[in-house]
Amino acid sequence: MEFKHENLTEVFKGVRLARNSDLKHPHYIFSDEIGSDYMDVHIIDNHKEFRFVIDNFPMRRRFYETNIPFRTLQDFIRALERMNVYIPHQKKAT
């Protein structure tokens, strides 16, 4: 499946588009099964850069950046695995 950040809310459970008027780029919030937000994903410059902010409570937050584009949804999932981040359940098979 080709990766398009617009599909994150359709593919994964617990993902929503943040409504923050201060930011000029898309920003998604990932939540776990109990509704706790655990990760923000910022898409900068139309897929050219991704910034991950991972809440690691009670530890410090973790930050990751990449400017390698994700071509498929599997690329995105593998990036989450490399960061050792919880991967939300998919709503439908890919």
PDB file of N, CA and C in Angstrom:
ATOM      1  N   MET A   1       0.841  -1.181   0.000  1.00  0.00           N
ATOM      2  CA  MET A   1       0.000   0.000   0.000  1.00  0.00           C
ATOM      3  C   MET A   1       0.882   1.239   0.000  1.00  0.00           C
ATOM      4  N   GLU A   2       0.624   2.148  -0.906  1.00  0.00           N
ATOM      5  CA  GLU A   2       1.384   3.397  -0.978  1.00  0.00           C
ATOM      6  C   GLU A   2       1.130   4.214   0.283  1.00  0.00           C
ATOM      7  N   PHE A   3       2.172   4.866   0.772  1.00  0.00           N
ATOM      8  CA  PHE A   3       2.034   5.641   2.000  1.00  0.00           C
ATOM      9  C   PHE A   3       1.563   7.053   1.686  1.00  0.00           C
ATOM     10  N   LYS A   4       0.467   7.433   2.327  1.00  0.00           N
ATOM     11  CA  LYS A   4      -0.033   8.806   2.297  1.00  0.00           C
ATOM     12  C   LYS A   4      -0.437   9.136   3.721  1.00  0.00           C
ATOM     13  N   HIS A   5       0.113  10.229   4.255  1.00  0.00           N
ATOM     14  CA  HIS A   5      -0.179  10.534   5.656  1.00  0.00           C
ATOM     15  C   HIS A   5      -1.672  10.764   5.885  1.00  0.00           C
ATOM     16  N   GLU A   6      -2.397  11.158   4.863  1.00  0.00           N
ATOM     17  CA  GLU A   6      -3.835  11.371   5.008  1.00  0.00           C
ATOM     18  C   GLU A   6      -4.570  10.079   5.380  1.00  0.00           C
ATOM     19  N   ASN A   7      -3.978   8.932   5.076  1.00  0.00           N
ATOM     20  CA  ASN A   7      -4.610   7.639   5.350  1.00  0.00           C
ATOM     21  C   ASN A   7      -4.348   7.114   6.759  1.00  0.00           C
ATOM     22  N   LEU A   8      -3.490   7.772   7.537  1.00  0.00           N
ATOM     23  CA  LEU A   8      -3.164   7.262   8.872  1.00  0.00           C
ATOM     24  C   LEU A   8      -4.414   7.097   9.728  1.00  0.00           C
ATOM     25  N   THR A   9      -5.337   8.043   9.649  1.00  0.00           N
ATOM     26  CA  THR A   9      -6.547   7.956  10.472  1.00  0.00           C
ATOM     27  C   THR A   9      -7.484   6.856   9.992  1.00  0.00           C
ATOM     28  N   GLU A  10      -7.391   6.494   8.723  1.00  0.00           N
ATOM     29  CA  GLU A  10      -8.244   5.438   8.179  1.00  0.00           C
ATOM     30  C   GLU A  10      -7.665   4.045   8.411  1.00  0.00           C
ATOM     31  N   VAL A  11      -6.343   3.958   8.494  1.00  0.00           N
ATOM     32  CA  VAL A  11      -5.679   2.659   8.599  1.00  0.00           C
ATOM     33  C   VAL A  11      -5.539   2.201  10.046  1.00  0.00           C
ATOM     34  N   PHE A  12      -5.187   3.105  10.953  1.00  0.00           N
ATOM     35  CA  PHE A  12      -4.905   2.734  12.341  1.00  0.00           C
ATOM     36  C   PHE A  12      -6.012   3.191  13.281  1.00  0.00           C
ATOM     37  N   LYS A  13      -6.247   2.382  14.314  1.00  0.00           N
ATOM     38  CA  LYS A  13      -7.153   2.780  15.390  1.00  0.00           C
ATOM     39  C   LYS A  13      -6.410   3.743  16.310  1.00  0.00           C
ATOM     40  N   GLY A  14      -7.110   4.705  16.858  1.00  0.00           N
ATOM     41  CA  GLY A  14      -6.516   5.608  17.840  1.00  0.00           C
ATOM     42  C   GLY A  14      -5.632   6.684  17.250  1.00  0.00           C
ATOM     43  N   VAL A  15      -5.782   6.995  15.982  1.00  0.00           N
ATOM     44  CA  VAL A  15      -4.989   8.055  15.354  1.00  0.00           C
ATOM     45  C   VAL A  15      -5.942   9.154  14.916  1.00  0.00           C
ATOM     46  N   ARG A  16      -5.581  10.389  15.258  1.00  0.00           N
ATOM     47  CA  ARG A  16      -6.427  11.511  14.840  1.00  0.00           C
ATOM     48  C   ARG A  16      -5.560  12.674  14.373  1.00  0.00           C
ATOM     49  N   LEU A  17      -6.130  13.468  13.503  1.00  0.00           N
ATOM     50  CA  LEU A  17      -5.461  14.669  13.015  1.00  0.00           C
ATOM     51  C   LEU A  17      -5.622  15.744  14.072  1.00  0.00           C
ATOM     52  N   ALA A  18      -4.509  16.339  14.490  1.00  0.00           N
ATOM     53  CA  ALA A  18      -4.560  17.383  15.512  1.00  0.00           C
ATOM     54  C   ALA A  18      -5.086  18.671  14.900  1.00  0.00           C
ATOM     55  N   ARG A  19      -5.866  19.356  15.643  1.00  0.00           N
ATOM     56  CA  ARG A  19      -6.420  20.638  15.202  1.00  0.00           C
ATOM     57  C   ARG A  19      -5.671  21.755  15.913  1.00  0.00           C
ATOM     58  N   ASN A  20      -4.483  22.052  15.436  1.00  0.00           N
ATOM     59  CA  ASN A  20      -3.652  23.084  16.044  1.00  0.00           C
ATOM     60  C   ASN A  20      -3.398  24.159  15.004  1.00  0.00           C
ATOM     61  N   SER A  21      -4.014  25.297  15.174  1.00  0.00           N
ATOM     62  CA  SER A  21      -3.901  26.362  14.176  1.00  0.00           C
ATOM     63  C   SER A  21      -2.524  27.017  14.161  1.00  0.00           C
ATOM     64  N   ASP A  22      -1.708  26.799  15.194  1.00  0.00           N
ATOM     65  CA  ASP A  22      -0.373  27.398  15.239  1.00  0.00           C
ATOM     66  C   ASP A  22       0.595  26.723  14.275  1.00  0.00           C
ATOM     67  N   LEU A  23       0.347  25.479  13.948  1.00  0.00           N
ATOM     68  CA  LEU A  23       1.255  24.736  13.081  1.00  0.00           C
ATOM     69  C   LEU A  23       0.814  24.858  11.631  1.00  0.00           C
ATOM     70  N   LYS A  24       1.780  24.899  10.744  1.00  0.00           N
ATOM     71  CA  LYS A  24       1.488  25.023   9.316  1.00  0.00           C
ATOM     72  C   LYS A  24       1.599  23.681   8.595  1.00  0.00           C
ATOM     73  N   HIS A  25       1.758  22.609   9.337  1.00  0.00           N
ATOM     74  CA  HIS A  25       1.922  21.288   8.732  1.00  0.00           C
ATOM     75  C   HIS A  25       0.982  20.287   9.414  1.00  0.00           C
ATOM     76  N   PRO A  26       0.693  19.170   8.740  1.00  0.00           N
ATOM     77  CA  PRO A  26      -0.147  18.137   9.364  1.00  0.00           C
ATOM     78  C   PRO A  26       0.540  17.539  10.592  1.00  0.00           C
ATOM     79  N   HIS A  27      -0.254  17.221  11.577  1.00  0.00           N
ATOM     80  CA  HIS A  27       0.249  16.748  12.863  1.00  0.00           C
ATOM     81  C   HIS A  27      -0.762  15.721  13.367  1.00  0.00           C
ATOM     82  N   TYR A  28      -0.308  14.496  13.563  1.00  0.00           N
ATOM     83  CA  TYR A  28      -1.194  13.407  13.975  1.00  0.00           C
ATOM     84  C   TYR A  28      -0.871  12.987  15.401  1.00  0.00           C
ATOM     85  N   ILE A  29      -1.906  12.618  16.144  1.00  0.00           N
ATOM     86  CA  ILE A  29      -1.744  12.156  17.517  1.00  0.00           C
ATOM     87  C   ILE A  29      -2.156  10.688  17.574  1.00  0.00           C
ATOM     88  N   PHE A  30      -1.284   9.865  18.144  1.00  0.00           N
ATOM     89  CA  PHE A  30      -1.540   8.432  18.302  1.00  0.00           C
ATOM     90  C   PHE A  30      -1.932   8.171  19.756  1.00  0.00           C
ATOM     91  N   SER A  31      -2.988   7.376  19.955  1.00  0.00           N
ATOM     92  CA  SER A  31      -3.458   7.012  21.296  1.00  0.00           C
ATOM     93  C   SER A  31      -3.484   5.498  21.428  1.00  0.00           C
ATOM     94  N   ASP A  32      -3.275   5.017  22.660  1.00  0.00           N
ATOM     95  CA  ASP A  32      -3.341   3.571  22.888  1.00  0.00           C
ATOM     96  C   ASP A  32      -4.787   3.146  23.146  1.00  0.00           C
ATOM     97  N   GLU A  33      -4.981   1.872  23.523  1.00  0.00           N
ATOM     98  CA  GLU A  33      -6.330   1.328  23.692  1.00  0.00           C
ATOM     99  C   GLU A  33      -7.134   2.021  24.782  1.00  0.00           C
ATOM    100  N   ILE A  34      -6.458   2.546  25.797  1.00  0.00           N
ATOM    101  CA  ILE A  34      -7.196   3.197  26.879  1.00  0.00           C
ATOM    102  C   ILE A  34      -7.351   4.697  26.651  1.00  0.00           C
ATOM    103  N   GLY A  35      -6.895   5.183  25.512  1.00  0.00           N
ATOM    104  CA  GLY A  35      -7.099   6.584  25.157  1.00  0.00           C
ATOM    105  C   GLY A  35      -5.986   7.528  25.551  1.00  0.00           C
ATOM    106  N   SER A  36      -4.869   6.999  26.041  1.00  0.00           N
ATOM    107  CA  SER A  36      -3.745   7.860  26.407  1.00  0.00           C
ATOM    108  C   SER A  36      -2.924   8.196  25.169  1.00  0.00           C
ATOM    109  N   ASP A  37      -2.664   9.480  24.978  1.00  0.00           N
ATOM    110  CA  ASP A  37      -1.832   9.906  23.856  1.00  0.00           C
ATOM    111  C   ASP A  37      -0.383   9.541  24.150  1.00  0.00           C
ATOM    112  N   TYR A  38       0.283   8.914  23.189  1.00  0.00           N
ATOM    113  CA  TYR A  38       1.666   8.510  23.424  1.00  0.00           C
ATOM    114  C   TYR A  38       2.631   8.978  22.347  1.00  0.00           C
ATOM    115  N   MET A  39       2.132   9.471  21.211  1.00  0.00           N
ATOM    116  CA  MET A  39       3.064   9.890  20.172  1.00  0.00           C
ATOM    117  C   MET A  39       2.417  10.934  19.271  1.00  0.00           C
ATOM    118  N   ASP A  40       3.212  11.933  18.887  1.00  0.00           N
ATOM    119  CA  ASP A  40       2.823  12.915  17.877  1.00  0.00           C
ATOM    120  C   ASP A  40       3.705  12.694  16.667  1.00  0.00           C
ATOM    121  N   VAL A  41       3.111  12.768  15.487  1.00  0.00           N
ATOM    122  CA  VAL A  41       3.870  12.654  14.243  1.00  0.00           C
ATOM    123  C   VAL A  41       3.610  13.922  13.438  1.00  0.00           C
ATOM    124  N   HIS A  42       4.674  14.644  13.141  1.00  0.00           N
ATOM    125  CA  HIS A  42       4.588  15.874  12.361  1.00  0.00           C
ATOM    126  C   HIS A  42       5.123  15.597  10.964  1.00  0.00           C
ATOM    127  N   ILE A  43       4.364  15.978   9.946  1.00  0.00           N
ATOM    128  CA  ILE A  43       4.802  15.812   8.559  1.00  0.00           C
ATOM    129  C   ILE A  43       5.194  17.189   8.051  1.00  0.00           C
ATOM    130  N   ILE A  44       6.484  17.361   7.788  1.00  0.00           N
ATOM    131  CA  ILE A  44       7.030  18.658   7.417  1.00  0.00           C
ATOM    132  C   ILE A  44       7.291  18.692   5.917  1.00  0.00           C
ATOM    133  N   ASP A  45       6.992  19.792   5.312  1.00  0.00           N
ATOM    134  CA  ASP A  45       7.318  20.046   3.899  1.00  0.00           C
ATOM    135  C   ASP A  45       6.815  18.938   2.982  1.00  0.00           C
ATOM    136  N   ASN A  46       5.537  18.594   3.152  1.00  0.00           N
ATOM    137  CA  ASN A  46       4.862  17.639   2.265  1.00  0.00           C
ATOM    138  C   ASN A  46       5.622  16.320   2.106  1.00  0.00           C
ATOM    139  N   HIS A  47       5.752  15.586   3.172  1.00  0.00           N
ATOM    140  CA  HIS A  47       6.377  14.250   3.196  1.00  0.00           C
ATOM    141  C   HIS A  47       7.901  14.268   3.130  1.00  0.00           C
ATOM    142  N   LYS A  48       8.543  15.413   3.151  1.00  0.00           N
ATOM    143  CA  LYS A  48      10.006  15.412   3.037  1.00  0.00           C
ATOM    144  C   LYS A  48      10.687  15.205   4.378  1.00  0.00           C
ATOM    145  N   GLU A  49       9.986  15.451   5.458  1.00  0.00           N
ATOM    146  CA  GLU A  49      10.576  15.254   6.779  1.00  0.00           C
ATOM    147  C   GLU A  49       9.481  14.829   7.750  1.00  0.00           C
ATOM    148  N   PHE A  50       9.800  13.863   8.582  1.00  0.00           N
ATOM    149  CA  PHE A  50       8.883  13.385   9.610  1.00  0.00           C
ATOM    150  C   PHE A  50       9.537  13.599  10.964  1.00  0.00           C
ATOM    151  N   ARG A  51       8.789  14.113  11.919  1.00  0.00           N
ATOM    152  CA  ARG A  51       9.279  14.286  13.284  1.00  0.00           C
ATOM    153  C   ARG A  51       8.357  13.509  14.213  1.00  0.00           C
ATOM    154  N   PHE A  52       8.966  12.692  15.042  1.00  0.00           N
ATOM    155  CA  PHE A  52       8.224  11.868  15.990  1.00  0.00           C
ATOM    156  C   PHE A  52       8.530  12.364  17.396  1.00  0.00           C
ATOM    157  N   VAL A  53       7.502  12.643  18.169  1.00  0.00           N
ATOM    158  CA  VAL A  53       7.642  13.022  19.570  1.00  0.00           C
ATOM    159  C   VAL A  53       6.937  11.930  20.363  1.00  0.00           C
ATOM    160  N   ILE A  54       7.706  11.192  21.152  1.00  0.00           N
ATOM    161  CA  ILE A  54       7.172  10.025  21.846  1.00  0.00           C
ATOM    162  C   ILE A  54       7.180  10.285  23.346  1.00  0.00           C
ATOM    163  N   ASP A  55       5.985  10.250  23.945  1.00  0.00           N
ATOM    164  CA  ASP A  55       5.887  10.378  25.393  1.00  0.00           C
ATOM    165  C   ASP A  55       6.356   9.080  26.013  1.00  0.00           C
ATOM    166  N   ASN A  56       7.258   9.189  26.942  1.00  0.00           N
ATOM    167  CA  ASN A  56       7.887   8.031  27.554  1.00  0.00           C
ATOM    168  C   ASN A  56       7.729   8.130  29.071  1.00  0.00           C
ATOM    169  N   PHE A  57       6.553   8.600  29.506  1.00  0.00           N
ATOM    170  CA  PHE A  57       6.312   8.855  30.916  1.00  0.00           C
ATOM    171  C   PHE A  57       6.553   7.602  31.749  1.00  0.00           C
ATOM    172  N   PRO A  58       7.216   7.674  32.850  1.00  0.00           N
ATOM    173  CA  PRO A  58       7.696   8.843  33.574  1.00  0.00           C
ATOM    174  C   PRO A  58       9.087   9.300  33.140  1.00  0.00           C
ATOM    175  N   MET A  59       9.640   8.682  32.115  1.00  0.00           N
ATOM    176  CA  MET A  59      10.957   9.083  31.614  1.00  0.00           C
ATOM    177  C   MET A  59      10.812  10.335  30.742  1.00  0.00           C
ATOM    178  N   ARG A  60      11.944  10.806  30.220  1.00  0.00           N
ATOM    179  CA  ARG A  60      11.921  11.967  29.327  1.00  0.00           C
ATOM    180  C   ARG A  60      11.305  11.601  27.987  1.00  0.00           C
ATOM    181  N   ARG A  61      10.786  12.609  27.308  1.00  0.00           N
ATOM    182  CA  ARG A  61      10.266  12.396  25.957  1.00  0.00           C
ATOM    183  C   ARG A  61      11.400  12.030  25.018  1.00  0.00           C
ATOM    184  N   ARG A  62      11.061  11.277  23.994  1.00  0.00           N
ATOM    185  CA  ARG A  62      12.037  10.918  22.965  1.00  0.00           C
ATOM    186  C   ARG A  62      11.649  11.619  21.672  1.00  0.00           C
ATOM    187  N   PHE A  63      12.657  12.028  20.913  1.00  0.00           N
ATOM    188  CA  PHE A  63      12.435  12.719  19.653  1.00  0.00           C
ATOM    189  C   PHE A  63      13.199  12.008  18.550  1.00  0.00           C
ATOM    190  N   TYR A  64      12.557  11.831  17.427  1.00  0.00           N
ATOM    191  CA  TYR A  64      13.202  11.250  16.250  1.00  0.00           C
ATOM    192  C   TYR A  64      12.829  12.087  15.038  1.00  0.00           C
ATOM    193  N   GLU A  65      13.756  12.206  14.123  1.00  0.00           N
ATOM    194  CA  GLU A  65      13.501  12.882  12.851  1.00  0.00           C
ATOM    195  C   GLU A  65      14.036  12.030  11.726  1.00  0.00           C
ATOM    196  N   THR A  66      13.382  12.097  10.590  1.00  0.00           N
ATOM    197  CA  THR A  66      13.899  11.441   9.399  1.00  0.00           C
ATOM    198  C   THR A  66      13.504  12.258   8.183  1.00  0.00           C
ATOM    199  N   ASN A  67      14.397  12.316   7.232  1.00  0.00           N
ATOM    200  CA  ASN A  67      14.069  12.972   5.967  1.00  0.00           C
ATOM    201  C   ASN A  67      14.048  11.947   4.837  1.00  0.00           C
ATOM    202  N   ILE A  68      13.986  10.683   5.208  1.00  0.00           N
ATOM    203  CA  ILE A  68      13.843   9.611   4.220  1.00  0.00           C
ATOM    204  C   ILE A  68      12.347   9.376   4.039  1.00  0.00           C
ATOM    205  N   PRO A  69      11.831   9.548   2.843  1.00  0.00           N
ATOM    206  CA  PRO A  69      10.380   9.408   2.649  1.00  0.00           C
ATOM    207  C   PRO A  69       9.924   7.962   2.805  1.00  0.00           C
ATOM    208  N   PHE A  70       8.739   7.790   3.328  1.00  0.00           N
ATOM    209  CA  PHE A  70       8.120   6.473   3.426  1.00  0.00           C
ATOM    210  C   PHE A  70       7.365   6.227   2.129  1.00  0.00           C
ATOM    211  N   ARG A  71       7.734   5.178   1.419  1.00  0.00           N
ATOM    212  CA  ARG A  71       7.059   4.880   0.155  1.00  0.00           C
ATOM    213  C   ARG A  71       5.811   4.017   0.360  1.00  0.00           C
ATOM    214  N   THR A  72       5.857   3.187   1.388  1.00  0.00           N
ATOM    215  CA  THR A  72       4.717   2.309   1.662  1.00  0.00           C
ATOM    216  C   THR A  72       4.354   2.395   3.139  1.00  0.00           C
ATOM    217  N   LEU A  73       3.189   1.884   3.457  1.00  0.00           N
ATOM    218  CA  LEU A  73       2.762   1.823   4.847  1.00  0.00           C
ATOM    219  C   LEU A  73       3.700   0.925   5.647  1.00  0.00           C
ATOM    220  N   GLN A  74       4.201  -0.129   5.031  1.00  0.00           N
ATOM    221  CA  GLN A  74       5.144  -1.029   5.710  1.00  0.00           C
ATOM    222  C   GLN A  74       6.428  -0.292   6.088  1.00  0.00           C
ATOM    223  N   ASP A  75       6.891   0.639   5.272  1.00  0.00           N
ATOM    224  CA  ASP A  75       8.062   1.454   5.627  1.00  0.00           C
ATOM    225  C   ASP A  75       7.790   2.243   6.901  1.00  0.00           C
ATOM    226  N   PHE A  76       6.604   2.814   7.000  1.00  0.00           N
ATOM    227  CA  PHE A  76       6.225   3.583   8.183  1.00  0.00           C
ATOM    228  C   PHE A  76       6.187   2.677   9.416  1.00  0.00           C
ATOM    229  N   ILE A  77       5.594   1.500   9.279  1.00  0.00           N
ATOM    230  CA  ILE A  77       5.511   0.559  10.397  1.00  0.00           C
ATOM    231  C   ILE A  77       6.903   0.099  10.820  1.00  0.00           C
ATOM    232  N   ARG A  78       7.784  -0.179   9.869  1.00  0.00           N
ATOM    233  CA  ARG A  78       9.159  -0.582  10.213  1.00  0.00           C
ATOM    234  C   ARG A  78       9.896   0.531  10.950  1.00  0.00           C
ATOM    235  N   ALA A  79       9.636   1.785  10.588  1.00  0.00           N
ATOM    236  CA  ALA A  79      10.263   2.902  11.301  1.00  0.00           C
ATOM    237  C   ALA A  79       9.797   2.924  12.753  1.00  0.00           C
ATOM    238  N   LEU A  80       8.513   2.677  12.991  1.00  0.00           N
ATOM    239  CA  LEU A  80       8.011   2.616  14.367  1.00  0.00           C
ATOM    240  C   LEU A  80       8.662   1.466  15.129  1.00  0.00           C
ATOM    241  N   GLU A  81       8.831   0.333  14.469  1.00  0.00           N
ATOM    242  CA  GLU A  81       9.489  -0.812  15.110  1.00  0.00           C
ATOM    243  C   GLU A  81      10.927  -0.472  15.487  1.00  0.00           C
ATOM    244  N   ARG A  82      11.652   0.203  14.607  1.00  0.00           N
ATOM    245  CA  ARG A  82      13.046   0.580  14.901  1.00  0.00           C
ATOM    246  C   ARG A  82      13.128   1.537  16.083  1.00  0.00           C
ATOM    247  N   MET A  83      12.109   2.392  16.236  1.00  0.00           N
ATOM    248  CA  MET A  83      12.090   3.336  17.355  1.00  0.00           C
ATOM    249  C   MET A  83      11.575   2.682  18.632  1.00  0.00           C
ATOM    250  N   ASN A  84      11.176   1.408  18.525  1.00  0.00           N
ATOM    251  CA  ASN A  84      10.629   0.673  19.665  1.00  0.00           C
ATOM    252  C   ASN A  84       9.387   1.374  20.224  1.00  0.00           C
ATOM    253  N   VAL A  85       8.473   1.690  19.303  1.00  0.00           N
ATOM    254  CA  VAL A  85       7.242   2.395  19.644  1.00  0.00           C
ATOM    255  C   VAL A  85       6.065   1.447  19.471  1.00  0.00           C
ATOM    256  N   TYR A  86       5.092   1.574  20.338  1.00  0.00           N
ATOM    257  CA  TYR A  86       3.852   0.804  20.220  1.00  0.00           C
ATOM    258  C   TYR A  86       3.221   1.073  18.854  1.00  0.00           C
ATOM    259  N   ILE A  87       2.857   0.022  18.149  1.00  0.00           N
ATOM    260  CA  ILE A  87       2.224   0.151  16.839  1.00  0.00           C
ATOM    261  C   ILE A  87       0.727  -0.076  17.022  1.00  0.00           C
ATOM    262  N   PRO A  88      -0.089   0.914  16.671  1.00  0.00           N
ATOM    263  CA  PRO A  88      -1.530   0.760  16.874  1.00  0.00           C
ATOM    264  C   PRO A  88      -2.115  -0.324  15.989  1.00  0.00           C
ATOM    265  N   HIS A  89      -3.227  -0.875  16.429  1.00  0.00           N
ATOM    266  CA  HIS A  89      -3.914  -1.901  15.640  1.00  0.00           C
ATOM    267  C   HIS A  89      -4.432  -1.292  14.354  1.00  0.00           C
ATOM    268  N   GLN A  90      -4.368  -2.070  13.295  1.00  0.00           N
ATOM    269  CA  GLN A  90      -4.883  -1.603  12.017  1.00  0.00           C
ATOM    270  C   GLN A  90      -6.378  -1.864  11.949  1.00  0.00           C
ATOM    271  N   LYS A  91      -7.100  -0.945  11.347  1.00  0.00           N
ATOM    272  CA  LYS A  91      -8.549  -1.084  11.195  1.00  0.00           C
ATOM    273  C   LYS A  91      -8.904  -2.110  10.146  1.00  0.00           C
ATOM    274  N   LYS A  92      -8.048  -2.215   9.126  1.00  0.00           N
ATOM    275  CA  LYS A  92      -8.311  -3.162   8.043  1.00  0.00           C
ATOM    276  C   LYS A  92      -6.992  -3.726   7.550  1.00  0.00           C
ATOM    277  N   ALA A  93      -7.050  -4.835   6.875  1.00  0.00           N
ATOM    278  CA  ALA A  93      -5.837  -5.476   6.359  1.00  0.00           C
ATOM    279  C   ALA A  93      -5.219  -4.617   5.276  1.00  0.00           C
ATOM    280  N   THR A  94      -3.876  -4.620   5.234  1.00  0.00           N
ATOM    281  CA  THR A  94      -3.164  -3.855   4.208  1.00  0.00           C
ATOM    282  C   THR A  94      -2.414  -4.780   3.305  1.00  0.00           C
TER     283      THR A  94
END
